[in-house]
């Protein structure tokens, strides 16, 4: 039987995007900081309690804004997990910082907060936890280290919209936090991002950096009578047309999140029996919530993952692995201090993400679960037979 193809991701659009884009175009102001940008900012500030929100063209640019706000000097050090997207360290590299990579935990791919003390030097300026799969890092432990050493915490919350740590929204726990609205995330604008600013000392300057180093935002509000070049900055604002797309998504956030979480829970329930066959499933600490961003499995070896990928592909299902440990990347390997980071390497080799998108149907999802189940049960068979032979050999011969 021939099945339709199940892609890894399918961007979901709510249907209101075009209408809002038209509204933005008709408003006569399609550059940044317009009507829909303001709607989005207010939404984030009210819903998640961020002190200030600034939409950006990507999470990458929000991280670059954070690096500018930190006023990093060449040789300053920033601690980043090795198991993350390139943009997390790259934003700080651009400012001449030295990246000190932290390992992941055995429990899940988030950075190991217990390793932080050992990574701190007099040059350390910031810690950048990445909430992998939207599951919170151990923020109390990270914040404690940061306050002991006077460091800034920048959350890479690219995957973490509408997820919580001890009831507090992710993105509100660092002095700064960066979100992504790339088409692979839960809430999308095609490309897009946001910087959340939670420390009063950064608020004013963030707005200037956002507007090419000028005080244009204050000028628009009538606070100054001309705008001028007052600091460094760049063009970080998205067009209001993109903010219109984002607004259409934010209006439907609860529906989108509920559907993604339902799919996530169905994967967990369907694959749970395979734990005894050796499959690893996402571990969520008691302090964290799950926002249905990524469902992953952890295979026992690279070989097993390669075989599982090929089995899924034969069934027209497209899984995706990702994040090649950055401390071993072509760009950074020669710059890294040589410490082995075994858990980052483990997830590099063994983690596999399953299709998860709004329009994934129950029957399609069941196919994914069935193919993985068959893969693990059939792998087990030779072992069972082998064990059975050993048992039989050990038994006294009847008669
Ligand atoms: C997606 C992602 C980014 C980059 O987001 P863009 O909006 O594409 O720049 C950065 N960090 C993490 C952890 C991500 O998942």
JSON list of N, CA, C and O and ligand atoms in Angstrom, two decimals, residues 57-61 63 84-88 130-131 156-159 179-182 184-185 191-193 293 322-323, ligand 1:
[
{"chain": "A", "resi": 57, "resn": "UNK", "atom": "N", "xyz": [13.51, 41.18, 13.04]},
{"chain": "A", "resi": 57, "resn": "UNK", "atom": "CA", "xyz": [13.38, 40.43, 11.80]},
{"chain": "A", "resi": 57, "resn": "UNK", "atom": "C", "xyz": [13.64, 38.94, 11.99]},
{"chain": "A", "resi": 57, "resn": "UNK", "atom": "O", "xyz": [13.31, 38.13, 11.13]},
{"chain": "A", "resi": 58, "resn": "UNK", "atom": "N", "xyz": [14.23, 38.56, 13.13]},
{"chain": "A", "resi": 58, "resn": "UNK", "atom": "CA", "xyz": [14.48, 37.15, 13.44]},
{"chain": "A", "resi": 58, "resn": "UNK", "atom": "C", "xyz": [14.92, 37.03, 14.89]},
{"chain": "A", "resi": 58, "resn": "UNK", "atom": "O", "xyz": [15.23, 38.04, 15.53]},
{"chain": "A", "resi": 59, "resn": "UNK", "atom": "N", "xyz": [14.98, 35.80, 15.36]},
{"chain": "A", "resi": 59, "resn": "UNK", "atom": "CA", "xyz": [15.55, 35.56, 16.70]},
{"chain": "A", "resi": 59, "resn": "UNK", "atom": "C", "xyz": [17.05, 35.85, 16.64]},
{"chain": "A", "resi": 59, "resn": "UNK", "atom": "O", "xyz": [17.63, 36.35, 17.61]},
{"chain": "A", "resi": 60, "resn": "UNK", "atom": "N", "xyz": [17.66, 35.53, 15.51]},
{"chain": "A", "resi": 60, "resn": "UNK", "atom": "CA", "xyz": [19.08, 35.82, 15.32]},
{"chain": "A", "resi": 60, "resn": "UNK", "atom": "C", "xyz": [19.35, 37.30, 15.58]},
{"chain": "A", "resi": 60, "resn": "UNK", "atom": "O", "xyz": [20.28, 37.66, 16.31]},
{"chain": "A", "resi": 61, "resn": "UNK", "atom": "N", "xyz": [18.52, 38.19, 14.99]},
{"chain": "A", "resi": 61, "resn": "UNK", "atom": "CA", "xyz": [18.77, 39.62, 15.19]},
{"chain": "A", "resi": 61, "resn": "UNK", "atom": "C", "xyz": [18.43, 40.05, 16.62]},
{"chain": "A", "resi": 61, "resn": "UNK", "atom": "O", "xyz": [19.07, 40.95, 17.15]},
{"chain": "A", "resi": 63, "resn": "UNK", "atom": "N", "xyz": [19.03, 38.23, 19.22]},
{"chain": "A", "resi": 63, "resn": "UNK", "atom": "CA", "xyz": [20.25, 37.84, 19.96]},
{"chain": "A", "resi": 63, "resn": "UNK", "atom": "C", "xyz": [21.37, 38.83, 19.69]},
{"chain": "A", "resi": 63, "resn": "UNK", "atom": "O", "xyz": [22.15, 39.17, 20.59]},
{"chain": "A", "resi": 84, "resn": "UNK", "atom": "N", "xyz": [22.97, 23.59, 20.34]},
{"chain": "A", "resi": 84, "resn": "UNK", "atom": "CA", "xyz": [22.01, 24.65, 20.01]},
{"chain": "A", "resi": 84, "resn": "UNK", "atom": "C", "xyz": [22.18, 25.07, 18.57]},
{"chain": "A", "resi": 84, "resn": "UNK", "atom": "O", "xyz": [23.07, 24.57, 17.86]},
{"chain": "A", "resi": 85, "resn": "UNK", "atom": "N", "xyz": [21.35, 26.02, 18.15]},
{"chain": "A", "resi": 85, "resn": "UNK", "atom": "CA", "xyz": [21.45, 26.56, 16.80]},
{"chain": "A", "resi": 85, "resn": "UNK", "atom": "C", "xyz": [22.63, 27.54, 16.74]},
{"chain": "A", "resi": 85, "resn": "UNK", "atom": "O", "xyz": [22.98, 28.17, 17.73]},
{"chain": "A", "resi": 86, "resn": "UNK", "atom": "N", "xyz": [23.21, 27.65, 15.57]},
{"chain": "A", "resi": 86, "resn": "UNK", "atom": "CA", "xyz": [24.38, 28.50, 15.33]},
{"chain": "A", "resi": 86, "resn": "UNK", "atom": "C", "xyz": [24.22, 29.94, 15.83]},
{"chain": "A", "resi": 86, "resn": "UNK", "atom": "O", "xyz": [25.15, 30.53, 16.37]},
{"chain": "A", "resi": 87, "resn": "UNK", "atom": "N", "xyz": [23.00, 30.48, 15.67]},
{"chain": "A", "resi": 87, "resn": "UNK", "atom": "CA", "xyz": [22.79, 31.89, 16.01]},
{"chain": "A", "resi": 87, "resn": "UNK", "atom": "C", "xyz": [23.05, 32.20, 17.48]},
{"chain": "A", "resi": 87, "resn": "UNK", "atom": "O", "xyz": [23.38, 33.33, 17.82]},
{"chain": "A", "resi": 88, "resn": "UNK", "atom": "N", "xyz": [22.86, 31.21, 18.36]},
{"chain": "A", "resi": 88, "resn": "UNK", "atom": "CA", "xyz": [23.02, 31.48, 19.79]},
{"chain": "A", "resi": 88, "resn": "UNK", "atom": "C", "xyz": [24.44, 32.00, 20.08]},
{"chain": "A", "resi": 88, "resn": "UNK", "atom": "O", "xyz": [24.59, 33.10, 20.61]},
{"chain": "A", "resi": 130, "resn": "UNK", "atom": "N", "xyz": [19.38, 27.94, 26.59]},
{"chain": "A", "resi": 130, "resn": "UNK", "atom": "CA", "xyz": [18.45, 27.68, 25.49]},
{"chain": "A", "resi": 130, "resn": "UNK", "atom": "C", "xyz": [17.40, 26.72, 26.02]},
{"chain": "A", "resi": 130, "resn": "UNK", "atom": "O", "xyz": [17.74, 25.63, 26.49]},
{"chain": "A", "resi": 131, "resn": "UNK", "atom": "N", "xyz": [16.13, 27.11, 25.97]},
{"chain": "A", "resi": 131, "resn": "UNK", "atom": "CA", "xyz": [15.07, 26.22, 26.45]},
{"chain": "A", "resi": 131, "resn": "UNK", "atom": "C", "xyz": [14.74, 25.25, 25.31]},
{"chain": "A", "resi": 131, "resn": "UNK", "atom": "O", "xyz": [13.86, 25.53, 24.49]},
{"chain": "A", "resi": 156, "resn": "UNK", "atom": "N", "xyz": [17.73, 32.21, 25.32]},
{"chain": "A", "resi": 156, "resn": "UNK", "atom": "CA", "xyz": [17.37, 31.91, 23.94]},
{"chain": "A", "resi": 156, "resn": "UNK", "atom": "C", "xyz": [16.04, 31.16, 24.02]},
{"chain": "A", "resi": 156, "resn": "UNK", "atom": "O", "xyz": [16.00, 29.95, 24.27]},
{"chain": "A", "resi": 157, "resn": "UNK", "atom": "N", "xyz": [14.97, 31.94, 23.89]},
{"chain": "A", "resi": 157, "resn": "UNK", "atom": "CA", "xyz": [13.61, 31.39, 24.03]},
{"chain": "A", "resi": 157, "resn": "UNK", "atom": "C", "xyz": [12.99, 31.19, 22.65]},
{"chain": "A", "resi": 157, "resn": "UNK", "atom": "O", "xyz": [11.76, 31.22, 22.50]},
{"chain": "A", "resi": 158, "resn": "UNK", "atom": "N", "xyz": [13.83, 30.97, 21.64]},
{"chain": "A", "resi": 158, "resn": "UNK", "atom": "CA", "xyz": [13.36, 30.80, 20.26]},
{"chain": "A", "resi": 158, "resn": "UNK", "atom": "C", "xyz": [12.22, 29.79, 20.17]},
{"chain": "A", "resi": 158, "resn": "UNK", "atom": "O", "xyz": [11.28, 29.98, 19.40]},
{"chain": "A", "resi": 159, "resn": "UNK", "atom": "N", "xyz": [12.32, 28.71, 20.96]},
{"chain": "A", "resi": 159, "resn": "UNK", "atom": "CA", "xyz": [11.34, 27.62, 20.86]},
{"chain": "A", "resi": 159, "resn": "UNK", "atom": "C", "xyz": [10.33, 27.68, 22.00]},
{"chain": "A", "resi": 159, "resn": "UNK", "atom": "O", "xyz": [9.51, 26.77, 22.15]},
{"chain": "A", "resi": 179, "resn": "UNK", "atom": "N", "xyz": [13.06, 35.54, 21.07]},
{"chain": "A", "resi": 179, "resn": "UNK", "atom": "CA", "xyz": [12.07, 34.59, 20.54]},
{"chain": "A", "resi": 179, "resn": "UNK", "atom": "C", "xyz": [12.19, 34.52, 19.01]},
{"chain": "A", "resi": 179, "resn": "UNK", "atom": "O", "xyz": [12.67, 35.46, 18.38]},
{"chain": "A", "resi": 180, "resn": "UNK", "atom": "N", "xyz": [11.68, 33.43, 18.45]},
{"chain": "A", "resi": 180, "resn": "UNK", "atom": "CA", "xyz": [11.67, 33.28, 16.99]},
{"chain": "A", "resi": 180, "resn": "UNK", "atom": "C", "xyz": [10.26, 33.02, 16.48]},
{"chain": "A", "resi": 180, "resn": "UNK", "atom": "O", "xyz": [9.49, 32.28, 17.09]},
{"chain": "A", "resi": 181, "resn": "UNK", "atom": "N", "xyz": [9.95, 33.63, 15.33]},
{"chain": "A", "resi": 181, "resn": "UNK", "atom": "CA", "xyz": [8.69, 33.36, 14.64]},
{"chain": "A", "resi": 181, "resn": "UNK", "atom": "C", "xyz": [8.98, 32.81, 13.24]},
{"chain": "A", "resi": 181, "resn": "UNK", "atom": "O", "xyz": [8.23, 33.03, 12.28]},
{"chain": "A", "resi": 182, "resn": "UNK", "atom": "N", "xyz": [10.08, 32.10, 13.13]},
{"chain": "A", "resi": 182, "resn": "UNK", "atom": "CA", "xyz": [10.44, 31.41, 11.89]},
{"chain": "A", "resi": 182, "resn": "UNK", "atom": "C", "xyz": [9.36, 30.35, 11.59]},
{"chain": "A", "resi": 182, "resn": "UNK", "atom": "O", "xyz": [8.71, 29.86, 12.51]},
{"chain": "A", "resi": 184, "resn": "UNK", "atom": "N", "xyz": [9.27, 27.37, 11.24]},
{"chain": "A", "resi": 184, "resn": "UNK", "atom": "CA", "xyz": [9.35, 26.08, 11.92]},
{"chain": "A", "resi": 184, "resn": "UNK", "atom": "C", "xyz": [8.91, 26.16, 13.39]},
{"chain": "A", "resi": 184, "resn": "UNK", "atom": "O", "xyz": [8.88, 25.14, 14.06]},
{"chain": "A", "resi": 185, "resn": "UNK", "atom": "N", "xyz": [8.59, 27.35, 13.87]},
{"chain": "A", "resi": 185, "resn": "UNK", "atom": "CA", "xyz": [8.24, 27.49, 15.28]},
{"chain": "A", "resi": 185, "resn": "UNK", "atom": "C", "xyz": [6.71, 27.38, 15.48]},
{"chain": "A", "resi": 185, "resn": "UNK", "atom": "O", "xyz": [5.98, 27.26, 14.51]},
{"chain": "A", "resi": 191, "resn": "UNK", "atom": "N", "xyz": [9.53, 34.74, 8.61]},
{"chain": "A", "resi": 191, "resn": "UNK", "atom": "CA", "xyz": [10.75, 35.05, 9.37]},
{"chain": "A", "resi": 191, "resn": "UNK", "atom": "C", "xyz": [10.34, 36.11, 10.38]},
{"chain": "A", "resi": 191, "resn": "UNK", "atom": "O", "xyz": [9.56, 37.01, 10.06]},
{"chain": "A", "resi": 192, "resn": "UNK", "atom": "N", "xyz": [10.90, 36.04, 11.56]},
{"chain": "A", "resi": 192, "resn": "UNK", "atom": "CA", "xyz": [10.57, 37.06, 12.55]},
{"chain": "A", "resi": 192, "resn": "UNK", "atom": "C", "xyz": [11.10, 36.68, 13.91]},
{"chain": "A", "resi": 192, "resn": "UNK", "atom": "O", "xyz": [11.47, 35.52, 14.14]},
{"chain": "A", "resi": 193, "resn": "UNK", "atom": "N", "xyz": [11.15, 37.65, 14.78]},
{"chain": "A", "resi": 193, "resn": "UNK", "atom": "CA", "xyz": [11.63, 37.38, 16.13]},
{"chain": "A", "resi": 193, "resn": "UNK", "atom": "C", "xyz": [11.24, 38.50, 17.06]},
{"chain": "A", "resi": 193, "resn": "UNK", "atom": "O", "xyz": [10.50, 39.42, 16.66]},
{"chain": "A", "resi": 293, "resn": "UNK", "atom": "N", "xyz": [6.35, 22.12, 21.23]},
{"chain": "A", "resi": 293, "resn": "UNK", "atom": "CA", "xyz": [7.15, 22.60, 20.10]},
{"chain": "A", "resi": 293, "resn": "UNK", "atom": "C", "xyz": [7.81, 21.46, 19.34]},
{"chain": "A", "resi": 293, "resn": "UNK", "atom": "O", "xyz": [7.70, 21.39, 18.11]},
{"chain": "A", "resi": 322, "resn": "UNK", "atom": "N", "xyz": [18.95, 17.20, 14.38]},
{"chain": "A", "resi": 322, "resn": "UNK", "atom": "CA", "xyz": [19.58, 18.51, 14.25]},
{"chain": "A", "resi": 322, "resn": "UNK", "atom": "C", "xyz": [20.58, 18.79, 15.36]},
{"chain": "A", "resi": 322, "resn": "UNK", "atom": "O", "xyz": [20.74, 17.98, 16.27]},
{"chain": "A", "resi": 323, "resn": "UNK", "atom": "N", "xyz": [21.22, 19.92, 15.18]},
{"chain": "A", "resi": 323, "resn": "UNK", "atom": "CA", "xyz": [22.27, 20.41, 16.06]},
{"chain": "A", "resi": 323, "resn": "UNK", "atom": "C", "xyz": [23.45, 19.44, 16.09]},
{"chain": "A", "resi": 323, "resn": "UNK", "atom": "O", "xyz": [23.45, 18.43, 16.77]},
{"chain": "B", "resi": 1, "resn": "LIG", "atom": "C1", "xyz": [15.07, 28.83, 15.51]},
{"chain": "B", "resi": 1, "resn": "LIG", "atom": "C2", "xyz": [16.14, 29.11, 16.50]},
{"chain": "B", "resi": 1, "resn": "LIG", "atom": "C3", "xyz": [16.97, 30.24, 16.40]},
{"chain": "B", "resi": 1, "resn": "LIG", "atom": "C4", "xyz": [16.97, 31.15, 15.22]},
{"chain": "B", "resi": 1, "resn": "LIG", "atom": "O1", "xyz": [15.75, 31.75, 14.98]},
{"chain": "B", "resi": 1, "resn": "LIG", "atom": "P1", "xyz": [15.60, 32.70, 13.67]},
{"chain": "B", "resi": 1, "resn": "LIG", "atom": "O2", "xyz": [14.31, 33.41, 13.95]},
{"chain": "B", "resi": 1, "resn": "LIG", "atom": "O3", "xyz": [15.52, 31.79, 12.50]},
{"chain": "B", "resi": 1, "resn": "LIG", "atom": "O4", "xyz": [16.75, 33.61, 13.64]},
{"chain": "B", "resi": 1, "resn": "LIG", "atom": "C5", "xyz": [17.87, 30.48, 17.41]},
{"chain": "B", "resi": 1, "resn": "LIG", "atom": "N1", "xyz": [17.98, 29.66, 18.47]},
{"chain": "B", "resi": 1, "resn": "LIG", "atom": "C6", "xyz": [17.23, 28.56, 18.60]},
{"chain": "B", "resi": 1, "resn": "LIG", "atom": "C7", "xyz": [17.37, 27.68, 19.80]},
{"chain": "B", "resi": 1, "resn": "LIG", "atom": "C8", "xyz": [16.28, 28.23, 17.61]},
{"chain": "B", "resi": 1, "resn": "LIG", "atom": "O5", "xyz": [15.53, 27.13, 17.73]}
]
